[in-house]
């Protein structure tokens, strides 16, 4: 009738009641760690895994949520077929996303790498303060940033147009700057405007990533390079860049994922519509509109999964281009 | 130790008695939850103390969220059937979708029998909340009769009269040119406004804006073609500021005397007075919309979810908010929410001059508009259609796309998007 004892319990328990107590304690002890880590798993199941699986399930349905769960209709791959073949707005938003991902993403790294090198070499005592200044846009609320920039880019009352107008008064600038206020809401400017804001926001983040990686490069290498007569440029090209490759891969991967999911900045800057001719509408904005304006959560879920597949594919490609070379090196 | 037991037992019995009596009173007391959004919630806040004087047994809890969050939360609540309020506020933009959802009580049926009150409220307000099957899913609490607010000082400077503004769309555009030339101000924020009114006016009772009764899109009709032409004419004349409503440019435009007129619901008066153009008090006037057009902007409703807990108490409170003259007038006074109840529309309050509008008795004018607005059938795909049409109009205005092609494209896109 007595429960089997573990070997430890048997040796540590000279009397019968003590046996039982120790047994219980031992068994509990076995569970306690799980109890302590359970909040993570419970929260992950409820807020992580369940929505994930539900959205897969949902993407095979037509469902208008206000009608309740009973109103879900199984449609198989219809939503996916519709998006790939017929949803012109998705195609357009995907093009916009790719365009802005490249135009805002590539310069981020082209500027952040030399900037980090410059900060690493030039600033000794004030480095943290300067890095903090560059990092500030990253930790500021994207809504606040977008609102500030939409005010700056205001056609009639914005500082940018006011500055252009002031420069136009000067003799040389008047040749190439327009006399009229620029309407930044025009489709030919929308993507540039959003890309600029995204670039401005994340260049500091990448700089901090690169700077932290540079700080791990042994000083001896720089000293040896200097002894060999290498210039700053040669040090950057032949010492820093090769050693930074893993960090470049990591930072570029983050940029790819972030830019393909771009939402807040274009949403606020274009008043939620994507602007004239939907020039600034991203795939994430299209997904949001499909769900919350059109009330079509099934198609929106399918958009989400297509976007996920795209991000996975591009990240894989990036791994092929940047990551694997490092392995071989 | 024994001495301790007696007082302990006494105390315990006292607590038990207190719990039982509290339980008994709680049984008779009903708590209803009302979910709403600013500023509509101010009407509920004003109603709670008054209602509790009449019904002390009812406790009312108000849960208020920002406008988009409220409607998202209600969508989620209807989807899952969890956390549903007893009384759900619904804005005009969402009423079509919610009414079609089937998640709300049909108020036309027993025990509500709300069709008996139909003649008591603005005639166009009931059909807004009715689904295609004829179910009434919400009660109107306020309506938004359309009006044109204009700057009298600016039009005077340009030698333009109110009749010039309202006679026809052509005369309105002509007047706009004069105002622009004389004052530099844009006649209107965005040419899209003209399209928005034109597609809503001249409809027969029961017709939809974008779809017919069978759900077929109507966007290639002459009504849309004319609406697009007028908007294009205004843009070509350079009298619109290309400014979206509620944007920074828009609010600054009012503050800096750059917008001479704005067509919207009568409730705009409250926004102008309170924050949009506080400093221009006395300079604004209200007029009817050009070309004898009558349409509505906005309006709010109260609904009872099918899975609500206290439907009877919720219905009584909704009746208090929507059919009680005093409550309707209170909301009108406090939030500029134009009453849906005709009895309230006939009150002497409507004769009071509005200081902000230079002493104009504009509320009577809005009532005239409210009487003439036709009932328009709503469709759950109206928001999709609105986006499709606006996207094509932008191409017409900004990229000189041919109107006929734009409308044909809109129709094709719409058919694809709604996948009926």
PDB file of C-alpha atoms in Angstrom, chain B residues 197-333:
ATOM      1  CA  UNK B 197     -22.495  64.745 -50.543  1.00  0.00           C
ATOM      2  CA  UNK B 198     -23.461  64.278 -54.135  1.00  0.00           C
ATOM      3  CA  UNK B 199     -23.503  60.480 -53.972  1.00  0.00           C
ATOM      4  CA  UNK B 200     -25.700  60.674 -50.849  1.00  0.00           C
ATOM      5  CA  UNK B 201     -28.263  63.129 -52.146  1.00  0.00           C
ATOM      6  CA  UNK B 202     -31.139  62.583 -54.508  1.00  0.00           C
ATOM      7  CA  UNK B 203     -31.544  58.968 -53.469  1.00  0.00           C
ATOM      8  CA  UNK B 204     -34.983  57.502 -53.204  1.00  0.00           C
ATOM      9  CA  UNK B 205     -36.154  55.980 -49.917  1.00  0.00           C
ATOM     10  CA  UNK B 206     -34.557  52.585 -49.416  1.00  0.00           C
ATOM     11  CA  UNK B 207     -31.857  52.927 -52.060  1.00  0.00           C
ATOM     12  CA  UNK B 208     -28.280  52.284 -51.008  1.00  0.00           C
ATOM     13  CA  UNK B 209     -25.340  54.574 -51.717  1.00  0.00           C
ATOM     14  CA  UNK B 210     -23.038  52.003 -53.263  1.00  0.00           C
ATOM     15  CA  UNK B 211     -25.174  48.889 -53.697  1.00  0.00           C
ATOM     16  CA  UNK B 212     -28.685  48.143 -54.868  1.00  0.00           C
ATOM     17  CA  UNK B 213     -31.048  45.861 -52.983  1.00  0.00           C
ATOM     18  CA  UNK B 214     -29.534  42.801 -54.611  1.00  0.00           C
ATOM     19  CA  UNK B 215     -26.059  43.797 -53.498  1.00  0.00           C
ATOM     20  CA  UNK B 216     -24.898  44.851 -56.964  1.00  0.00           C
ATOM     21  CA  UNK B 217     -22.507  47.843 -57.054  1.00  0.00           C
ATOM     22  CA  UNK B 218     -23.947  51.128 -58.369  1.00  0.00           C
ATOM     23  CA  UNK B 219     -20.737  53.058 -58.780  1.00  0.00           C
ATOM     24  CA  UNK B 220     -20.900  53.445 -62.553  1.00  0.00           C
ATOM     25  CA  UNK B 221     -24.245  55.243 -62.320  1.00  0.00           C
ATOM     26  CA  UNK B 222     -24.781  58.850 -63.446  1.00  0.00           C
ATOM     27  CA  UNK B 223     -24.877  59.883 -59.781  1.00  0.00           C
ATOM     28  CA  UNK B 224     -21.245  58.882 -59.300  1.00  0.00           C
ATOM     29  CA  UNK B 225     -20.179  60.315 -62.660  1.00  0.00           C
ATOM     30  CA  UNK B 226     -21.637  63.724 -61.773  1.00  0.00           C
ATOM     31  CA  UNK B 227     -20.132  63.570 -58.270  1.00  0.00           C
ATOM     32  CA  UNK B 228     -16.695  62.906 -59.758  1.00  0.00           C
ATOM     33  CA  UNK B 229     -17.128  65.691 -62.335  1.00  0.00           C
ATOM     34  CA  UNK B 230     -18.005  68.237 -59.664  1.00  0.00           C
ATOM     35  CA  UNK B 231     -15.084  67.232 -57.468  1.00  0.00           C
ATOM     36  CA  UNK B 232     -12.780  67.465 -60.473  1.00  0.00           C
ATOM     37  CA  UNK B 233     -14.167  70.914 -61.355  1.00  0.00           C
ATOM     38  CA  UNK B 234     -13.458  72.134 -57.815  1.00  0.00           C
ATOM     39  CA  UNK B 235      -9.902  70.763 -57.940  1.00  0.00           C
ATOM     40  CA  UNK B 236      -9.264  72.298 -61.365  1.00  0.00           C
ATOM     41  CA  UNK B 237     -10.567  75.644 -60.115  1.00  0.00           C
ATOM     42  CA  UNK B 238      -7.990  75.432 -57.317  1.00  0.00           C
ATOM     43  CA  UNK B 239     -10.527  76.133 -54.608  1.00  0.00           C
ATOM     44  CA  UNK B 240      -9.866  73.105 -52.413  1.00  0.00           C
ATOM     45  CA  UNK B 241      -6.970  72.746 -50.027  1.00  0.00           C
ATOM     46  CA  UNK B 242      -6.385  69.022 -50.707  1.00  0.00           C
ATOM     47  CA  UNK B 243      -6.659  68.613 -46.969  1.00  0.00           C
ATOM     48  CA  UNK B 244      -8.114  65.554 -45.266  1.00  0.00           C
ATOM     49  CA  UNK B 245     -10.632  66.161 -42.493  1.00  0.00           C
ATOM     50  CA  UNK B 246      -9.261  65.819 -38.945  1.00  0.00           C
ATOM     51  CA  UNK B 247      -5.654  66.174 -40.121  1.00  0.00           C
ATOM     52  CA  UNK B 248      -3.180  68.705 -38.729  1.00  0.00           C
ATOM     53  CA  UNK B 249      -3.499  70.777 -41.893  1.00  0.00           C
ATOM     54  CA  UNK B 250      -7.248  70.835 -41.479  1.00  0.00           C
ATOM     55  CA  UNK B 251      -7.272  72.101 -37.897  1.00  0.00           C
ATOM     56  CA  UNK B 252      -4.526  74.617 -38.684  1.00  0.00           C
ATOM     57  CA  UNK B 253      -6.519  75.676 -41.751  1.00  0.00           C
ATOM     58  CA  UNK B 254      -9.421  76.677 -39.515  1.00  0.00           C
ATOM     59  CA  UNK B 255      -7.184  78.445 -37.026  1.00  0.00           C
ATOM     60  CA  UNK B 256      -5.400  80.446 -39.727  1.00  0.00           C
ATOM     61  CA  UNK B 257      -8.517  81.470 -41.694  1.00  0.00           C
ATOM     62  CA  UNK B 258      -7.510  79.331 -44.667  1.00  0.00           C
ATOM     63  CA  UNK B 259     -10.774  77.372 -45.020  1.00  0.00           C
ATOM     64  CA  UNK B 260     -13.895  79.331 -45.937  1.00  0.00           C
ATOM     65  CA  UNK B 261     -16.492  76.582 -45.724  1.00  0.00           C
ATOM     66  CA  UNK B 262     -16.886  73.062 -44.438  1.00  0.00           C
ATOM     67  CA  UNK B 263     -19.750  70.687 -45.166  1.00  0.00           C
ATOM     68  CA  UNK B 264     -20.417  68.184 -42.418  1.00  0.00           C
ATOM     69  CA  UNK B 265     -22.922  67.071 -39.822  1.00  0.00           C
ATOM     70  CA  UNK B 266     -24.539  69.785 -37.698  1.00  0.00           C
ATOM     71  CA  UNK B 267     -22.432  68.502 -34.834  1.00  0.00           C
ATOM     72  CA  UNK B 268     -19.406  70.224 -36.368  1.00  0.00           C
ATOM     73  CA  UNK B 269     -20.723  73.342 -34.642  1.00  0.00           C
ATOM     74  CA  UNK B 270     -19.645  71.847 -31.313  1.00  0.00           C
ATOM     75  CA  UNK B 271     -16.154  71.039 -32.596  1.00  0.00           C
ATOM     76  CA  UNK B 272     -15.730  74.508 -34.122  1.00  0.00           C
ATOM     77  CA  UNK B 273     -16.894  76.174 -30.932  1.00  0.00           C
ATOM     78  CA  UNK B 274     -14.860  74.061 -28.540  1.00  0.00           C
ATOM     79  CA  UNK B 275     -11.512  73.568 -30.226  1.00  0.00           C
ATOM     80  CA  UNK B 276     -11.265  73.808 -33.999  1.00  0.00           C
ATOM     81  CA  UNK B 277     -11.848  77.523 -34.380  1.00  0.00           C
ATOM     82  CA  UNK B 278     -12.494  78.977 -30.941  1.00  0.00           C
ATOM     83  CA  UNK B 279     -11.097  82.351 -31.922  1.00  0.00           C
ATOM     84  CA  UNK B 280     -13.402  82.792 -34.903  1.00  0.00           C
ATOM     85  CA  UNK B 281     -16.553  83.010 -32.781  1.00  0.00           C
ATOM     86  CA  UNK B 282     -19.217  85.091 -34.492  1.00  0.00           C
ATOM     87  CA  UNK B 283     -17.568  84.750 -37.918  1.00  0.00           C
ATOM     88  CA  UNK B 284     -19.086  81.412 -38.869  1.00  0.00           C
ATOM     89  CA  UNK B 285     -22.595  80.780 -40.210  1.00  0.00           C
ATOM     90  CA  UNK B 286     -24.546  77.668 -41.085  1.00  0.00           C
ATOM     91  CA  UNK B 287     -26.427  77.152 -44.345  1.00  0.00           C
ATOM     92  CA  UNK B 288     -28.126  74.291 -46.128  1.00  0.00           C
ATOM     93  CA  UNK B 289     -26.009  72.252 -48.480  1.00  0.00           C
ATOM     94  CA  UNK B 290     -25.685  73.457 -52.092  1.00  0.00           C
ATOM     95  CA  UNK B 291     -28.162  72.447 -54.775  1.00  0.00           C
ATOM     96  CA  UNK B 292     -30.934  71.548 -52.311  1.00  0.00           C
ATOM     97  CA  UNK B 293     -28.956  68.539 -51.167  1.00  0.00           C
ATOM     98  CA  UNK B 294     -29.786  66.893 -47.897  1.00  0.00           C
ATOM     99  CA  UNK B 295     -27.672  64.202 -46.371  1.00  0.00           C
ATOM    100  CA  UNK B 296     -26.431  62.968 -43.031  1.00  0.00           C
ATOM    101  CA  UNK B 297     -23.011  62.692 -41.476  1.00  0.00           C
ATOM    102  CA  UNK B 298     -22.744  60.296 -38.600  1.00  0.00           C
ATOM    103  CA  UNK B 299     -25.293  59.444 -35.993  1.00  0.00           C
ATOM    104  CA  UNK B 300     -25.118  57.137 -32.988  1.00  0.00           C
ATOM    105  CA  UNK B 301     -27.043  54.068 -31.919  1.00  0.00           C
ATOM    106  CA  UNK B 302     -27.563  51.799 -28.945  1.00  0.00           C
ATOM    107  CA  UNK B 303     -27.895  48.050 -29.357  1.00  0.00           C
ATOM    108  CA  UNK B 304     -28.358  45.009 -27.119  1.00  0.00           C
ATOM    109  CA  UNK B 305     -26.113  42.013 -27.870  1.00  0.00           C
ATOM    110  CA  UNK B 306     -27.938  38.702 -28.172  1.00  0.00           C
ATOM    111  CA  UNK B 307     -25.783  37.250 -25.420  1.00  0.00           C
ATOM    112  CA  UNK B 308     -26.217  40.179 -23.006  1.00  0.00           C
ATOM    113  CA  UNK B 309     -27.082  39.304 -19.400  1.00  0.00           C
ATOM    114  CA  UNK B 310     -29.730  41.891 -18.514  1.00  0.00           C
ATOM    115  CA  UNK B 311     -31.675  42.565 -21.651  1.00  0.00           C
ATOM    116  CA  UNK B 312     -34.836  43.863 -19.992  1.00  0.00           C
ATOM    117  CA  UNK B 313     -32.998  46.428 -17.878  1.00  0.00           C
ATOM    118  CA  UNK B 314     -30.805  47.343 -20.854  1.00  0.00           C
ATOM    119  CA  UNK B 315     -33.852  48.023 -23.019  1.00  0.00           C
ATOM    120  CA  UNK B 316     -35.409  50.253 -20.352  1.00  0.00           C
ATOM    121  CA  UNK B 317     -32.220  52.292 -20.161  1.00  0.00           C
ATOM    122  CA  UNK B 318     -31.977  52.545 -23.967  1.00  0.00           C
ATOM    123  CA  UNK B 319     -35.547  53.803 -24.070  1.00  0.00           C
ATOM    124  CA  UNK B 320     -34.613  56.395 -21.465  1.00  0.00           C
ATOM    125  CA  UNK B 321     -31.676  57.594 -23.590  1.00  0.00           C
ATOM    126  CA  UNK B 322     -33.462  57.579 -26.918  1.00  0.00           C
ATOM    127  CA  UNK B 323     -37.140  58.261 -26.275  1.00  0.00           C
ATOM    128  CA  UNK B 324     -37.020  60.567 -23.255  1.00  0.00           C
ATOM    129  CA  UNK B 325     -37.300  64.168 -24.381  1.00  0.00           C
ATOM    130  CA  UNK B 326     -35.351  65.603 -21.463  1.00  0.00           C
ATOM    131  CA  UNK B 327     -32.444  63.224 -21.968  1.00  0.00           C
ATOM    132  CA  UNK B 328     -32.355  63.937 -25.682  1.00  0.00           C
ATOM    133  CA  UNK B 329     -32.286  67.685 -25.045  1.00  0.00           C
ATOM    134  CA  UNK B 330     -29.633  67.262 -22.368  1.00  0.00           C
ATOM    135  CA  UNK B 331     -27.368  65.526 -24.899  1.00  0.00           C
ATOM    136  CA  UNK B 332     -28.137  68.240 -27.453  1.00  0.00           C
ATOM    137  CA  UNK B 333     -27.187  70.968 -24.982  1.00  0.00           C
TER     138      UNK B 333
END
